[in-house]
XYZ file of C-alpha atoms in Angstrom:
346
model
C 27.100 6.959 16.713
C 26.423 10.230 18.294
C 23.125 12.375 18.146
C 23.744 14.984 15.512
C 21.968 18.454 15.554
C 22.441 18.932 11.960
C 23.495 17.360 9.519
C 25.318 19.071 6.145
C 25.353 16.866 2.886
C 27.897 18.684 0.578
C 31.450 19.283 2.163
C 32.886 22.608 -0.118
C 32.239 25.869 0.928
C 28.595 26.433 2.228
C 28.055 23.391 3.113
C 31.152 23.694 5.635
C 30.434 27.003 7.059
C 26.748 25.944 7.421
C 28.857 23.903 9.708
C 31.290 25.791 11.026
C 28.642 28.111 12.071
C 25.865 25.851 13.491
C 28.478 24.726 16.693
C 29.998 28.310 17.167
C 26.182 28.190 18.201
C 26.440 24.772 20.477
C 24.771 22.386 17.813
C 26.306 18.820 17.270
C 27.669 18.742 13.408
C 27.833 16.349 10.959
C 29.451 16.700 7.420
C 28.502 13.632 4.688
C 30.069 14.395 1.487
C 31.037 10.757 -0.750
C 33.805 12.836 -2.698
C 35.276 13.933 0.195
C 35.834 17.487 1.246
C 36.583 20.410 -1.827
C 35.402 17.189 -4.205
C 33.315 20.137 -6.435
C 34.187 24.124 -7.571
C 34.877 24.913 -4.626
C 38.447 22.363 -5.435
C 39.615 25.097 -7.552
C 42.483 27.532 -7.822
C 41.063 30.954 -8.311
C 39.733 31.889 -5.505
C 38.701 35.603 -6.084
C 37.429 37.798 -3.001
C 35.686 41.336 -4.754
C 32.715 43.129 -4.264
C 30.228 44.583 -6.822
C 30.469 47.834 -7.178
C 28.940 50.487 -5.304
C 26.885 51.864 -6.706
C 22.210 50.758 -7.084
C 23.075 49.421 -3.439
C 20.227 46.045 -2.592
C 19.948 43.245 -0.645
C 22.064 41.235 -2.281
C 25.636 44.139 -2.814
C 25.130 44.284 1.592
C 24.792 41.114 2.356
C 28.114 39.859 0.301
C 29.459 43.346 1.609
C 28.850 42.171 5.331
C 30.425 38.558 4.765
C 33.765 40.401 3.013
C 33.679 42.492 5.785
C 33.742 39.801 8.286
C 36.034 37.089 6.529
C 38.911 38.363 7.697
C 38.010 37.416 12.035
C 36.252 34.786 10.387
C 39.241 32.585 8.370
C 41.521 34.151 10.567
C 39.453 31.894 14.354
C 39.100 28.902 11.461
C 43.127 28.577 11.146
C 43.563 29.239 15.215
C 41.229 25.836 15.471
C 42.567 24.303 12.483
C 46.265 24.930 12.727
C 46.689 24.962 9.123
C 46.937 27.431 6.611
C 43.653 29.120 5.521
C 45.020 31.500 2.748
C 43.337 33.804 3.586
C 44.836 37.844 2.821
C 43.306 40.488 2.344
C 45.418 42.681 0.099
C 42.993 44.247 -1.961
C 42.354 44.483 -5.648
C 43.612 46.584 -8.889
C 41.677 47.261 -12.102
C 43.265 49.740 -14.120
C 41.657 52.419 -16.606
C 41.143 53.130 -19.879
C 39.959 56.230 -20.524
C 38.868 59.310 -19.473
C 35.068 58.070 -19.022
C 36.809 55.170 -17.107
C 38.088 57.932 -14.537
C 35.145 60.085 -14.431
C 33.603 57.123 -12.974
C 35.802 55.310 -11.057
C 35.659 58.579 -9.325
C 31.770 58.881 -8.564
C 31.951 54.706 -7.140
C 34.977 56.314 -4.755
C 33.254 58.938 -3.432
C 29.732 56.531 -3.239
C 31.975 53.937 -1.203
C 32.244 56.142 1.438
C 28.402 56.300 1.913
C 27.474 51.955 1.181
C 31.123 50.804 2.163
C 30.847 53.468 5.731
C 34.311 53.813 6.344
C 35.296 49.942 5.983
C 36.643 50.200 3.685
C 37.557 52.069 0.295
C 37.639 52.598 -3.788
C 40.337 54.654 -5.031
C 41.858 56.023 -7.848
C 45.229 56.133 -7.928
C 48.458 55.909 -9.474
C 50.400 53.249 -10.884
C 53.322 54.588 -7.845
C 51.179 53.293 -5.341
C 50.456 50.665 -5.835
C 53.106 47.352 -5.165
C 53.994 44.557 -7.226
C 53.339 44.292 -11.093
C 50.905 46.221 -12.590
C 48.981 45.135 -15.709
C 49.021 48.787 -17.846
C 47.713 51.139 -17.971
C 46.382 53.933 -20.632
C 45.570 56.945 -18.315
C 48.796 55.695 -15.556
C 45.072 55.067 -13.296
C 43.425 52.728 -11.107
C 41.245 51.305 -9.454
C 42.585 49.754 -6.137
C 39.952 49.053 -3.556
C 40.520 47.848 -0.173
C 36.983 45.389 0.532
C 38.336 42.698 -1.943
C 40.727 39.906 -0.179
C 41.986 36.358 -2.348
C 41.354 33.010 -0.921
C 42.999 29.784 -2.742
C 39.512 27.735 -2.620
C 40.579 23.791 -2.199
C 43.093 25.381 1.055
C 40.454 27.206 2.415
C 38.203 24.096 2.772
C 41.041 22.125 3.922
C 41.292 24.644 6.875
C 37.459 24.753 7.329
C 37.384 21.234 7.679
C 39.895 21.217 10.093
C 38.490 23.296 12.747
C 34.855 21.801 12.251
C 36.200 18.554 13.594
C 39.112 20.203 15.869
C 35.916 21.377 17.364
C 33.610 18.487 17.942
C 31.942 17.748 14.249
C 32.416 14.623 12.331
C 33.711 14.096 8.709
C 32.219 11.310 7.234
C 31.368 10.103 2.947
C 28.714 8.525 3.841
C 25.584 7.817 6.289
C 21.750 8.982 7.117
C 20.801 12.160 8.308
C 20.181 13.111 11.948
C 18.832 15.912 13.138
C 17.761 18.916 10.819
C 19.525 18.193 7.145
C 21.623 20.625 5.013
C 21.654 19.748 1.567
C 24.856 21.590 -0.021
C 25.234 19.554 -2.909
C 26.284 21.823 -5.702
C 25.401 21.439 -9.128
C 23.900 18.282 -8.091
C 20.805 19.385 -6.942
C 19.683 21.910 -8.658
C 19.741 19.766 -12.053
C 17.584 17.916 -9.423
C 15.482 20.442 -8.707
C 14.961 21.466 -11.737
C 14.447 17.838 -13.287
C 11.319 17.358 -10.658
C 9.924 21.021 -12.025
C 10.403 20.924 -15.325
C 11.886 23.928 -16.409
C 15.601 25.169 -15.555
C 16.253 25.901 -11.674
C 19.885 26.279 -11.953
C 22.776 25.319 -14.366
C 26.078 24.428 -14.380
C 28.639 26.452 -15.150
C 31.824 25.379 -16.311
C 35.326 27.648 -15.297
C 38.656 26.749 -16.445
C 41.856 27.932 -14.702
C 45.705 27.999 -14.277
C 47.796 28.316 -11.217
C 51.344 29.421 -12.286
C 54.870 29.078 -10.043
C 54.691 33.410 -10.545
C 55.913 35.152 -6.114
C 54.066 37.431 -6.218
C 51.983 37.022 -2.921
C 51.939 40.568 -0.908
C 50.639 42.122 -3.993
C 47.082 43.010 -4.545
C 45.013 40.439 -6.773
C 44.032 42.362 -9.865
C 41.488 42.091 -13.002
C 42.678 42.905 -16.130
C 41.266 41.915 -20.124
C 38.252 39.945 -17.995
C 40.744 38.272 -16.739
C 42.117 37.568 -12.257
C 44.753 36.960 -11.343
C 45.285 36.007 -8.414
C 48.592 35.218 -5.689
C 48.439 33.015 -3.093
C 49.973 32.674 0.109
C 52.265 29.567 -1.092
C 53.947 31.160 -3.664
C 51.918 31.243 -6.479
C 49.447 32.541 -8.668
C 46.327 31.579 -10.033
C 44.670 32.865 -12.905
C 40.726 32.409 -14.487
C 38.190 32.129 -15.306
C 36.168 31.009 -18.284
C 31.742 30.701 -18.074
C 30.672 28.148 -20.261
C 27.395 27.078 -20.532
C 27.579 24.288 -23.234
C 30.629 21.597 -22.651
C 32.132 18.177 -23.746
C 34.186 17.279 -20.834
C 33.333 18.476 -17.362
C 36.756 17.934 -15.363
C 38.893 18.772 -19.366
C 41.525 22.494 -20.758
C 41.333 22.718 -23.900
C 42.122 26.027 -26.240
C 39.248 28.110 -24.370
C 41.859 28.269 -20.918
C 44.511 29.142 -23.381
C 42.426 32.611 -24.334
C 42.449 33.198 -20.914
C 46.354 32.544 -19.978
C 47.230 34.902 -23.181
C 45.083 37.639 -21.579
C 46.691 37.324 -18.507
C 50.476 37.613 -20.445
C 49.388 40.394 -22.188
C 48.098 42.103 -18.847
C 51.429 41.453 -16.699
C 53.992 39.871 -19.430
C 56.338 38.940 -16.249
C 53.633 36.266 -16.096
C 54.243 34.167 -19.592
C 57.766 33.327 -18.647
C 56.259 31.284 -15.548
C 55.349 28.059 -15.179
C 51.937 25.703 -15.481
C 52.003 24.244 -11.970
C 48.527 23.655 -12.458
C 45.102 23.200 -15.167
C 41.986 22.629 -13.774
C 38.233 22.987 -15.186
C 34.952 22.910 -12.667
C 31.707 22.718 -12.706
C 29.844 25.264 -10.303
C 26.245 25.844 -9.434
C 24.995 28.626 -10.831
C 20.701 29.357 -9.990
C 17.874 30.913 -12.291
C 18.554 34.486 -10.973
C 21.758 34.259 -10.046
C 21.332 34.868 -6.178
C 22.922 31.807 -3.929
C 19.515 29.941 -3.330
C 19.191 29.399 0.997
C 15.702 28.086 2.978
C 14.109 25.543 3.163
C 14.313 22.850 0.807
C 11.674 22.824 -2.771
C 11.467 19.067 -2.305
C 13.112 17.863 1.499
C 10.597 18.616 3.299
C 12.042 19.717 7.054
C 15.500 19.172 5.305
C 17.112 23.243 4.618
C 19.123 24.172 1.565
C 22.230 26.317 -0.373
C 23.388 26.439 -3.088
C 23.726 28.432 -5.828
C 27.325 30.084 -4.867
C 28.726 29.814 -8.969
C 31.549 32.853 -9.041
C 30.789 34.315 -5.145
C 30.431 31.472 -3.048
C 33.429 31.991 -1.123
C 33.252 35.760 -1.270
C 29.644 35.031 0.429
C 29.941 32.172 2.516
C 30.384 33.536 6.016
C 27.837 35.814 5.721
C 25.222 32.344 4.304
C 26.764 30.570 7.292
C 25.445 32.728 9.345
C 22.327 33.220 8.448
C 21.703 29.300 7.904
C 22.625 28.292 10.766
C 19.959 31.187 12.953
C 17.172 29.613 10.348
C 17.877 26.299 11.431
C 18.691 26.159 14.591
C 16.380 29.046 15.794
C 13.489 29.685 13.126
C 15.117 32.574 12.308
C 14.731 33.840 9.482
C 16.571 36.820 7.927
C 18.116 35.571 4.771
C 17.434 38.396 1.794
C 13.418 37.548 -0.074
C 16.276 37.686 -3.702
C 17.167 34.143 -2.281
C 14.225 32.435 -0.588
C 14.038 29.112 -3.520
C 10.917 30.778 -4.824
C 13.246 33.095 -6.660
C 14.274 30.779 -9.015
C 11.657 28.490 -9.471
């Protein structure tokens, strides 16, 4: 067996992004996951890559901004190596504005975005005539449209990224021992292990339910309305999601909570009501106590590293997560925000 510089445990979006970034720096990499590619939360269907609002700027928002800006070139490169569709497109996001107070706030954020997003993207207040595709009703006739949001079909993205890792010389395996530097990117499993070890909540599993509909609006922006994400995908489907459940009996089942989310989507965009539901999905997402990704030296595995806690923003953060983790693991260079350190959740 070939000698490895880096072993990544976990073939979700964080693990694969770290593996890819290490390969780009010339390392020999093996990814190990008994559940296969995207076997956990990263095998979902929704994929709304949306920014934090452009105000009260901090390191977490800047980190996400840098990742979202870099994502277009990142996924183009991955697609070229994988030679399959990644599902990524930076098509923006639409949000209806309910009243004049919401309009005023949105206009103020449009001004702050000019400074904080530094001309790389826009946060705009527009009329429905300026937008493509079916739109939710807006009491004011106005909408927020930002050009930073992107869409991603999570399980397809993981499939493409894993293929790119292999095409670039990396290895994918279901089992094996660690060799070289080790990065643990095992999601909920590791957060629960940490919580048990320290005798207090370090992180937890949050269940999410979503649905995939046969409805083609692939050229339209994603929609956020009635607290629901409506995300068009490249293959003529639309994802609807999702719930956030701290308490649940069955991690993989769907129930009336998903039906309520679907009803909200149908109310927002009535044309969706006639669409066939192709799939109902449920899974567990890893949420740290700090609500930020957990990146750095592993609290339990001496000499190892951790990349965890993607929760709802893992795909949007993944490009920068891979970059900073590869720099730490291979070069010893730590540029990880203090809020992301494991200590923030311990």
